[in-house]
Coordinates of C-alpha atoms in Angstrom, one line a residue:
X15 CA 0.0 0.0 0.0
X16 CA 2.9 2.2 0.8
X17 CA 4.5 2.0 -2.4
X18 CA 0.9 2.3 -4.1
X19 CA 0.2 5.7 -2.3
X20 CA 4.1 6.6 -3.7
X21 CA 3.0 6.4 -6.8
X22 CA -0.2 8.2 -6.8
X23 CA 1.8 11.2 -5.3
X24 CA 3.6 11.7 -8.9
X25 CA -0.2 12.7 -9.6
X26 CA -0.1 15.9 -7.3
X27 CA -2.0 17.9 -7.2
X28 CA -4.7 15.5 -6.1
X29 CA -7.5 18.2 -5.5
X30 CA -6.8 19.3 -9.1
X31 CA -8.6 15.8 -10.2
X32 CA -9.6 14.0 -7.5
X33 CA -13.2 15.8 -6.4
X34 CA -13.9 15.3 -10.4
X35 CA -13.3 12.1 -10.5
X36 CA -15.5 11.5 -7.4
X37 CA -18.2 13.3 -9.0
X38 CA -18.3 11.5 -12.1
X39 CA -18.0 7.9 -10.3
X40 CA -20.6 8.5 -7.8
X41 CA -22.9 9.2 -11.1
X42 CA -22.0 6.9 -12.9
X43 CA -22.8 4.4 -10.0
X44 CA -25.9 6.3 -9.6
X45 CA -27.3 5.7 -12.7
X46 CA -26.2 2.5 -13.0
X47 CA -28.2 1.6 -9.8
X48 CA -31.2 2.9 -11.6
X49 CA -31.0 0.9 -14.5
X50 CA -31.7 -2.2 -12.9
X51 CA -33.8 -0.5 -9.9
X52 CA -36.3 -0.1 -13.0
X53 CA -36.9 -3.6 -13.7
X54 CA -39.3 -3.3 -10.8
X55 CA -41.5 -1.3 -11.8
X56 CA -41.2 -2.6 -15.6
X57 CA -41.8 -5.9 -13.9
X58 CA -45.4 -4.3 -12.2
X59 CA -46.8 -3.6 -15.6
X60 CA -46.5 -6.6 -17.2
X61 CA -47.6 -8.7 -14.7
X62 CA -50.2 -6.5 -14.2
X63 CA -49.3 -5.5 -10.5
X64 CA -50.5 -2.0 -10.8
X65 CA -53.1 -1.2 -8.8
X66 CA -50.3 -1.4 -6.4
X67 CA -48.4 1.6 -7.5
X68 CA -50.9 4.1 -5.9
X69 CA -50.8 2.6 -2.6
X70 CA -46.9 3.4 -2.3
X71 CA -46.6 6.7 -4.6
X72 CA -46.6 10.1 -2.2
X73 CA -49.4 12.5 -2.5
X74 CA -46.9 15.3 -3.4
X75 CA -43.6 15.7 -5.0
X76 CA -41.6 14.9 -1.9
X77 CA -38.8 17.4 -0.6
X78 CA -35.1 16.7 -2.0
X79 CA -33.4 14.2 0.9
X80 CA -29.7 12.6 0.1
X81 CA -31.7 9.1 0.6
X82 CA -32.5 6.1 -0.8
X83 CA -36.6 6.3 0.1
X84 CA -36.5 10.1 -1.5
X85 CA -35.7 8.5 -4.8
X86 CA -37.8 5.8 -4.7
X87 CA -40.9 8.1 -3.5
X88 CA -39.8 10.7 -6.8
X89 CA -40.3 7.9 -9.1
X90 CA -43.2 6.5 -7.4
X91 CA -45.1 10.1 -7.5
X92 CA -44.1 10.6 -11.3
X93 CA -45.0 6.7 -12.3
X94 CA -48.4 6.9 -10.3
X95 CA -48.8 10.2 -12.5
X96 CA -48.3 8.7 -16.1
X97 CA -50.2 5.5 -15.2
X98 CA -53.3 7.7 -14.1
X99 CA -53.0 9.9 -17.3
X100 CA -52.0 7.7 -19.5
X101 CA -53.0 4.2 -18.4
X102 CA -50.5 1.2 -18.7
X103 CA -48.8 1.4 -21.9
X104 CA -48.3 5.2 -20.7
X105 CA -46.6 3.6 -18.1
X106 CA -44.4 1.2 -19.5
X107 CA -43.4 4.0 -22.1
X108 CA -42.3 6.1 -19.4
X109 CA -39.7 3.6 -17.7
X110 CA -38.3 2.5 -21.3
X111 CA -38.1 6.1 -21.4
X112 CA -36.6 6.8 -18.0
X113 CA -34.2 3.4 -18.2
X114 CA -32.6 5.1 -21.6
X115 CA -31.8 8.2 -20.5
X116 CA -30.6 6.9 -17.2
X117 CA -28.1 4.7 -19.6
X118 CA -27.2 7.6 -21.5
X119 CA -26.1 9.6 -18.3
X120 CA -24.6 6.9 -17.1
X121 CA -21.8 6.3 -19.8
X122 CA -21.5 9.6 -20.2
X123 CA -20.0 10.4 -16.8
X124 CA -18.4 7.1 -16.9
X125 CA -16.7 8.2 -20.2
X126 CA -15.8 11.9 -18.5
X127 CA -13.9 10.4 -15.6
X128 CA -12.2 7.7 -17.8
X129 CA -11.0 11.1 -19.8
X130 CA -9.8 12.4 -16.8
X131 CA -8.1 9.5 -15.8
X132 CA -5.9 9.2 -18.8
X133 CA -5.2 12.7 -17.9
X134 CA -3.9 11.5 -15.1
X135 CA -2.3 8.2 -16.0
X136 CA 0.3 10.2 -18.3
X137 CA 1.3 12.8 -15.6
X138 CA 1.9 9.9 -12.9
X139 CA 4.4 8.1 -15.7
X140 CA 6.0 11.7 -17.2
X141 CA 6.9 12.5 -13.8
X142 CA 8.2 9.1 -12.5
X143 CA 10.4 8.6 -15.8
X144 CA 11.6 12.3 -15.3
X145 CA 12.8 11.6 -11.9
X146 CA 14.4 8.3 -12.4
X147 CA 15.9 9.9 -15.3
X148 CA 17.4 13.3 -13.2
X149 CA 18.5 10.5 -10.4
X150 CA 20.5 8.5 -12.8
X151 CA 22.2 11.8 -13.9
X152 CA 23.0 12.6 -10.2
X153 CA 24.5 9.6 -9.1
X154 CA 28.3 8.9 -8.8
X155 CA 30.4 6.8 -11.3
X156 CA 30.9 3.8 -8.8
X157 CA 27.0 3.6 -9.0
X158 CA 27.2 2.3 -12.5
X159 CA 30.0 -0.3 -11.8
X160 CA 27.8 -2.4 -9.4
X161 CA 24.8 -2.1 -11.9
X162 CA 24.1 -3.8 -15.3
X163 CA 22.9 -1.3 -18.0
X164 CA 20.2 -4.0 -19.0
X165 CA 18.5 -3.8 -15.4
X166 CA 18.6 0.1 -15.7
X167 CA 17.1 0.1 -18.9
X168 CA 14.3 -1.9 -17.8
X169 CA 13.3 0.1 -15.3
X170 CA 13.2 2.9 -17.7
X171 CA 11.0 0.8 -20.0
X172 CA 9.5 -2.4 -18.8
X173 CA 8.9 -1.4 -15.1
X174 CA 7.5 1.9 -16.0
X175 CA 5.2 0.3 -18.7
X176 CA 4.3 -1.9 -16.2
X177 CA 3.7 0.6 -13.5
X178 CA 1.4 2.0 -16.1
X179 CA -0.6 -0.6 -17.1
X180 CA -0.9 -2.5 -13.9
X181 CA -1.0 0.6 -11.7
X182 CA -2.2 3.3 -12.8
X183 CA -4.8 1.7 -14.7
X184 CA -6.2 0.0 -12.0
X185 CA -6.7 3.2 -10.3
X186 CA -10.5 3.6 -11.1
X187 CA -10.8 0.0 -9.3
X188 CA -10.0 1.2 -6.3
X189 CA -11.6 3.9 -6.2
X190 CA -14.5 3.1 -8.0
X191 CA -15.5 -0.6 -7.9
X192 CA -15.6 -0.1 -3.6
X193 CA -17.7 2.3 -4.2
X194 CA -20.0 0.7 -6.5
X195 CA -20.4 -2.4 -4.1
X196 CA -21.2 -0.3 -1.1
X197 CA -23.9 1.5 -3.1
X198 CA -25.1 -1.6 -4.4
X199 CA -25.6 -2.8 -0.8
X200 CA -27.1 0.5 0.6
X201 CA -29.7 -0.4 -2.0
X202 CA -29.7 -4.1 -1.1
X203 CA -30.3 -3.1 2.2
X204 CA -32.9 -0.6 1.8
X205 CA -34.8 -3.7 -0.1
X206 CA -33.8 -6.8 2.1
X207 CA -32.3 -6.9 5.6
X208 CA -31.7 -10.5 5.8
X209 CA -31.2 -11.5 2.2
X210 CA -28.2 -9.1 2.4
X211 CA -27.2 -10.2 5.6
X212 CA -27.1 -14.1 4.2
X213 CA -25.2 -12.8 0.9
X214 CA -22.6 -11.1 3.2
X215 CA -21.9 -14.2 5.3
X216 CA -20.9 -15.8 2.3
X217 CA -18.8 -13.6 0.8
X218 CA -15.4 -12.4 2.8
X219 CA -14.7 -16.5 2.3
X220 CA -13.9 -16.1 -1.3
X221 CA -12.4 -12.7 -0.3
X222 CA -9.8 -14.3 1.7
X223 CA -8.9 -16.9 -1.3
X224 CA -8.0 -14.0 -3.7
X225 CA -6.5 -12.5 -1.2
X226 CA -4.0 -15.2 -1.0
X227 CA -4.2 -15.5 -4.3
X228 CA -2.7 -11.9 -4.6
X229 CA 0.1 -12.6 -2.2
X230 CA 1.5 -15.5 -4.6
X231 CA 1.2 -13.1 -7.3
X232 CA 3.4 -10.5 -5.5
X233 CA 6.4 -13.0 -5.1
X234 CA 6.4 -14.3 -8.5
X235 CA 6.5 -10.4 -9.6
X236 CA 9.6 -9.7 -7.6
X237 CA 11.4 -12.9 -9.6
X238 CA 9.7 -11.9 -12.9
X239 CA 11.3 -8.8 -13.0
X240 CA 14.7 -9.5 -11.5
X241 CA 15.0 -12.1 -14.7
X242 CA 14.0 -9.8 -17.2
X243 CA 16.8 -7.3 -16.0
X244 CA 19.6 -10.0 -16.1
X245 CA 18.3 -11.1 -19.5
X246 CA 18.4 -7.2 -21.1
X247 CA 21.7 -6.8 -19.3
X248 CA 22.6 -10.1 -21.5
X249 CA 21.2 -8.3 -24.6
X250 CA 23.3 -5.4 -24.0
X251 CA 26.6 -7.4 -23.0
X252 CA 26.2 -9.3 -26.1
X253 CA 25.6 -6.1 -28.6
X254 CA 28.3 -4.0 -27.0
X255 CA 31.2 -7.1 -27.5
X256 CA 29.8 -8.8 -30.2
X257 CA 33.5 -7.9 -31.5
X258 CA 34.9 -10.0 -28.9
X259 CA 32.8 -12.7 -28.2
X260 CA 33.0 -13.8 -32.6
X261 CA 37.1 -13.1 -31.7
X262 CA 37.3 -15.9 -29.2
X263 CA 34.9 -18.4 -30.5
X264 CA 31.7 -17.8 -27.8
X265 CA 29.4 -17.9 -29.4
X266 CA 27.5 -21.2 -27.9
X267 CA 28.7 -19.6 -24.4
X268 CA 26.4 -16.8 -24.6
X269 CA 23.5 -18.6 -26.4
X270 CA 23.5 -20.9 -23.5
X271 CA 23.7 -17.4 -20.8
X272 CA 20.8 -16.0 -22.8
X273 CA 18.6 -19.5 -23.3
X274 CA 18.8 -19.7 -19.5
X275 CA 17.5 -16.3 -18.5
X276 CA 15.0 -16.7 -21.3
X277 CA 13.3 -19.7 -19.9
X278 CA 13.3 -19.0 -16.6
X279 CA 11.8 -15.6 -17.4
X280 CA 8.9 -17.3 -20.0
X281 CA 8.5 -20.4 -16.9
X282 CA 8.0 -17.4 -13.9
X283 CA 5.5 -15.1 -17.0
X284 CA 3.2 -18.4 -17.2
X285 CA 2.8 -19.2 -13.4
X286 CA 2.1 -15.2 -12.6
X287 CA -0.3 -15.7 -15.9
X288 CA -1.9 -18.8 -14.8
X289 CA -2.5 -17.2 -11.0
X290 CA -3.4 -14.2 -12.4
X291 CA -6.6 -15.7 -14.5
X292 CA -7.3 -18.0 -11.2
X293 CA -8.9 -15.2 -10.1
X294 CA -11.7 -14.0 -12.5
X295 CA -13.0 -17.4 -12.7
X296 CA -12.9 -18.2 -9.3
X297 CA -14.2 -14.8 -7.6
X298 CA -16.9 -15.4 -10.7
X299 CA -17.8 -18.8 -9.6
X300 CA -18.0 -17.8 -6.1
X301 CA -20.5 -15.0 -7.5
X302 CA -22.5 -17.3 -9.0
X303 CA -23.2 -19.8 -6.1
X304 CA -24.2 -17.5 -3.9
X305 CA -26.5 -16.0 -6.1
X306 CA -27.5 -19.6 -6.5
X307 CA -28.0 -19.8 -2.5
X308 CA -29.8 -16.7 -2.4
X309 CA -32.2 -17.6 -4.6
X310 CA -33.1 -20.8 -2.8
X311 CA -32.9 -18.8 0.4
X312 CA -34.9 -15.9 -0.7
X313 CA -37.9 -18.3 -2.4
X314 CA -38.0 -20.1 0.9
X315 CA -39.3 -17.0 2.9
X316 CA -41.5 -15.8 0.2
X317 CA -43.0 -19.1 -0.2
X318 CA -43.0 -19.7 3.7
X319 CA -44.9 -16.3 4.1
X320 CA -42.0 -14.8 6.1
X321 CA -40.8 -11.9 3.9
X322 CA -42.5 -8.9 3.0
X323 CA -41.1 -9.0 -0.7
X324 CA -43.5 -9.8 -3.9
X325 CA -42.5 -11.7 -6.8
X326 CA -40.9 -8.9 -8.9
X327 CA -39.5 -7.5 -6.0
X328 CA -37.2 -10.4 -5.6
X329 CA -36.6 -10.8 -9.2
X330 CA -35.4 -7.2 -9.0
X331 CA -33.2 -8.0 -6.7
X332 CA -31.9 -10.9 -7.3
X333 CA -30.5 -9.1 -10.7
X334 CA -29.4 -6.1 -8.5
X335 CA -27.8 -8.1 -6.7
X336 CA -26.1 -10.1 -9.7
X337 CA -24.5 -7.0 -10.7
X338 CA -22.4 -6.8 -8.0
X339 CA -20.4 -9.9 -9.2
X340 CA -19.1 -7.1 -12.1
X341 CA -17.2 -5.2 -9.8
X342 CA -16.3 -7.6 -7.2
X343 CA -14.7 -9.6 -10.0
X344 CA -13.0 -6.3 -11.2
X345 CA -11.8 -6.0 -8.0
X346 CA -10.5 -9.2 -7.5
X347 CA -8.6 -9.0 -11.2
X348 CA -6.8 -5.7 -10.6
X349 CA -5.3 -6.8 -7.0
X350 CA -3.9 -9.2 -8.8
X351 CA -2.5 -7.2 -12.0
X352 CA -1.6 -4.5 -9.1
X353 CA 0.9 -7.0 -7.8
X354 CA 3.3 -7.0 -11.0
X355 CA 3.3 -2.9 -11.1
X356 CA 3.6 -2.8 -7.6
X357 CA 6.9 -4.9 -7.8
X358 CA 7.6 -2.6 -10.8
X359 CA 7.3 0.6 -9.3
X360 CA 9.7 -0.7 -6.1
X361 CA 12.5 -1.3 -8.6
X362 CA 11.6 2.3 -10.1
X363 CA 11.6 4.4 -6.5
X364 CA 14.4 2.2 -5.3
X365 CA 16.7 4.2 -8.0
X366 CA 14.7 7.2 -7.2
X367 CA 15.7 6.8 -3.2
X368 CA 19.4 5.9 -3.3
X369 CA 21.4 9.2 -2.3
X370 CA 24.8 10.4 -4.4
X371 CA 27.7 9.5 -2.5
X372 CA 29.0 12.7 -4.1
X373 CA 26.9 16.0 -3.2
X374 CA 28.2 19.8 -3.6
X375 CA 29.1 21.4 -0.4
X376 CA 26.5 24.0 1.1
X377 CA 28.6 26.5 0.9
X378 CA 29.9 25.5 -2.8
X379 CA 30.4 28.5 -5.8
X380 CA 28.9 28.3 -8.9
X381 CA 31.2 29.0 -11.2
X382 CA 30.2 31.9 -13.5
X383 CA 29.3 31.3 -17.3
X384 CA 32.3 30.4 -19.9
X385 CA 32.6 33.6 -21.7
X386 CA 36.1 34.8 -22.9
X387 CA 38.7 32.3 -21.5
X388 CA 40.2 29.8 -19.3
X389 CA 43.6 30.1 -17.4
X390 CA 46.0 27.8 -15.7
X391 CA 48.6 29.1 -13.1
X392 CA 51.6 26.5 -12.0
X393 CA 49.4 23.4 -12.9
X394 CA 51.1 20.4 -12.0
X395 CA 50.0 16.7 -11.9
X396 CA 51.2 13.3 -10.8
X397 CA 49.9 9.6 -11.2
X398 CA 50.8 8.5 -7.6
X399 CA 54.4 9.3 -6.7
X400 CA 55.2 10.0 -10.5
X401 CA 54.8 13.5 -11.8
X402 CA 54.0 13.8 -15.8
X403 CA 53.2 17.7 -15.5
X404 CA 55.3 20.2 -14.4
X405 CA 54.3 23.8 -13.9
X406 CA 52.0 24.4 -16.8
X407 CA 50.5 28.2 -17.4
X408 CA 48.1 28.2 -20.1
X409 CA 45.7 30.4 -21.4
X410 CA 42.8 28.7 -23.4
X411 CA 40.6 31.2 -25.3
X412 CA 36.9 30.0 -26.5
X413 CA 36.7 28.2 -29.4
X414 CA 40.6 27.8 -29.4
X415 CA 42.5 24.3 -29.9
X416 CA 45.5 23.8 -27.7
X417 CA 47.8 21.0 -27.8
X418 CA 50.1 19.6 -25.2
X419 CA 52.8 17.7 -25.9
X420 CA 55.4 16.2 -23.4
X421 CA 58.3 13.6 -22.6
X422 CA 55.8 11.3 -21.3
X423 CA 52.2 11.3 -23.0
X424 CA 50.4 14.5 -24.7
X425 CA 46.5 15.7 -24.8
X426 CA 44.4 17.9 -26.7
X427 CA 41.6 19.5 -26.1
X428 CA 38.9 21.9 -27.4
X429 CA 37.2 24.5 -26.1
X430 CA 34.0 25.5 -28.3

């Protein structure tokens, strides 16, 4: 989670997104809800439940409340309306109506915070490659001995890509998909007490199997990437002395280095794959029987008398209910695909976090611009206890080439 919330903050400002994105998710969930709240009362007219309606509408246009009964009493006053004017098929035209529109809204927030999150998705990577980038530049020379260039170039590519992809992408699943559950079972409640009391028993033990499901995923993540380093860093041994390795014959030696790192990177990408998709079909399964145990559940208190739910009421929300297998099994898939860019993005900040053993005093000068020339006075310099320059006094104008030639090696340089 620590490393999650890391990442997130190369999307500061938050405020300059975040309430948006709230906005259009808690519509979009809104509407959503009322697409399948509507099968009710679609359900009334053509079982011709109607006489019903009037007994539950309000006698006026109830007062704006943030609640689940002030919505229901809305439609109930507006329904009861059309069905009195206009009779049934008056009625049924008006929720077809209402059920479009409500669609319509509700892929058209969905679509305006999906905008916004790309928005967002490019400024989290832009700024994490820029400061990976500025802390490579930073560091000392040793640094560089004790790393491969193939592991540091996969952290500019591959473990950005895949903080991207698995990260940043998954972003609307945890902030949306919670929050479509919990308004799926404020609505669930509102309908059924103990129905969603039985569903809720049964769910946290699938829960805990993807959770450990997850926890696999994060360890094979951590060797995925650690292979794919070594083999790029084979890749770039091999390009930069392909000269030498033709020279002395080793070929077959560094086909064999390469086959190795190969496999064992394909073997670790098929077990994360294969406990990856575990998942879906699992947390879908689960779904699916206890929906199946609801339904028997459910139809024994009707038919025993001890619910206060009609027939299309529980069809209603049995469906309602059904949808919340969508984002459950959203959920489920992106805690695992958050694994691999979580493992990512720790390769990525632990670059970002190591410190230059070399740093400029507090109290260092910065030199002024080079404008007109440089000048050395008595410049002398050893290798050890051997001196190879003696006094030197040179003046190097801009632009000017300058040669040095002595008893024991010469330079040249230029000054442009």
């Amino acid at each position: 989670m620590k490393t999650y919330l890391r990442i997130l903050q190369y999307a500061r400002p938050l405020l300059a997104f975040l309430p948006q994105y709230l906005l259009y998710t808690v519509l979009t969930i809104f509407f959503s809800i009322g697409n399948f709240t509507l099968i009710i009362p679609l359900l009334s007219v053509l079982f011709d439940k109607t006489d019903k309606v009037p007994a539950h509408a309000p006698d006026h246009l109830p007062g704006f409340k943030p609640t689940i009964q002030w919505v229901t009493d809305t439609f109930n006053y507006f329904f009861a309306d059309v069905l009195t004017a206009h009779g049934k098929m008056g009625a049924l035209a008006f929720v077809c109506g209402v059920v479009v529109v409500s669609v319509l809204l509700s892929n058209v927030f969905r679509y305006m915070s999906l905008r916004l999150l790309a928005k967002v998705r490019a400024r989290v990577i832009r700024n994490l490659r820029r400061d990976l980038y500025h802390r490579i530049i930073g560091l000392q020379l040793s640094f560089f001995a004790g790393e491969r260039k193939g592991d540091l170039m996969s952290r500019f590519t591959a473990d950005v890509q895949e903080v991207e992809t698995s990260v940043v992408n998954t972003f609307t699943a945890v902030i949306k998909e919670p929050l479509t559950i919990i308004a799926y079972f404020l609505v669930l409640f509102h309908m059924s007490v103990p129905l969603t009391l039985f569903t809720l028993v049964l769910l946290p033990i699938s829960g805990g199997i993807i959770a450990t499901i997850a926890k696999r995923l994060r360890t094979q993540a951590k060797q995925s990437q650690k292979t794919l380093g070594t083999m790029l860093s084979v890749i770039d041994e091999t390009l930069g002395g392909i000269r030498v390795i033709k020279a002395f014959n080793a070929q077959e030696y560094i086909k064999g280095k390469f086959e190795e790192q190969n496999d064992q990177y394909a073997r670790t990408s098929r077990n994360i794959d294969n406990t990856r998709d575990l998942a879906s079909p699992f947390s879908e399964f689960a779904g699916v029987s206890v929906v199946a145990g609801l339904l028997y559940f459910g139809g024994t208190l009707i038919l025993g008398g001890q619910s206060a739910l009609d027939g299309e009421t529980f069809i209603g929300y049995v469906i309602l209910f059904s949808q919340v297998l969508t984002p459950a099994k959203a959920l489920s898939s992106s805690f695992g695909n958050i694994q691999r860019g979580l493992v990512a993005g720790e390769r990525v900040l632990s670059i970002i976090d190591t410190e230059p053993a070399i740093r400029d005093r507090p109290d260092a000068i910065v030199l002024p611009p080079f404008e007109r020339q440089i000048e050395f006075y008595n410049l002398s310099f050893s290798y050890g206890e051997t001196p190879v320059l003696y006094d030197i006094n040179l003046t190097i104008k801009k632009g000017q080439t300058v040669a040095l030639v002595g008893g024991s090696g010469g330079g040249k340089s230029t000054l442009a």
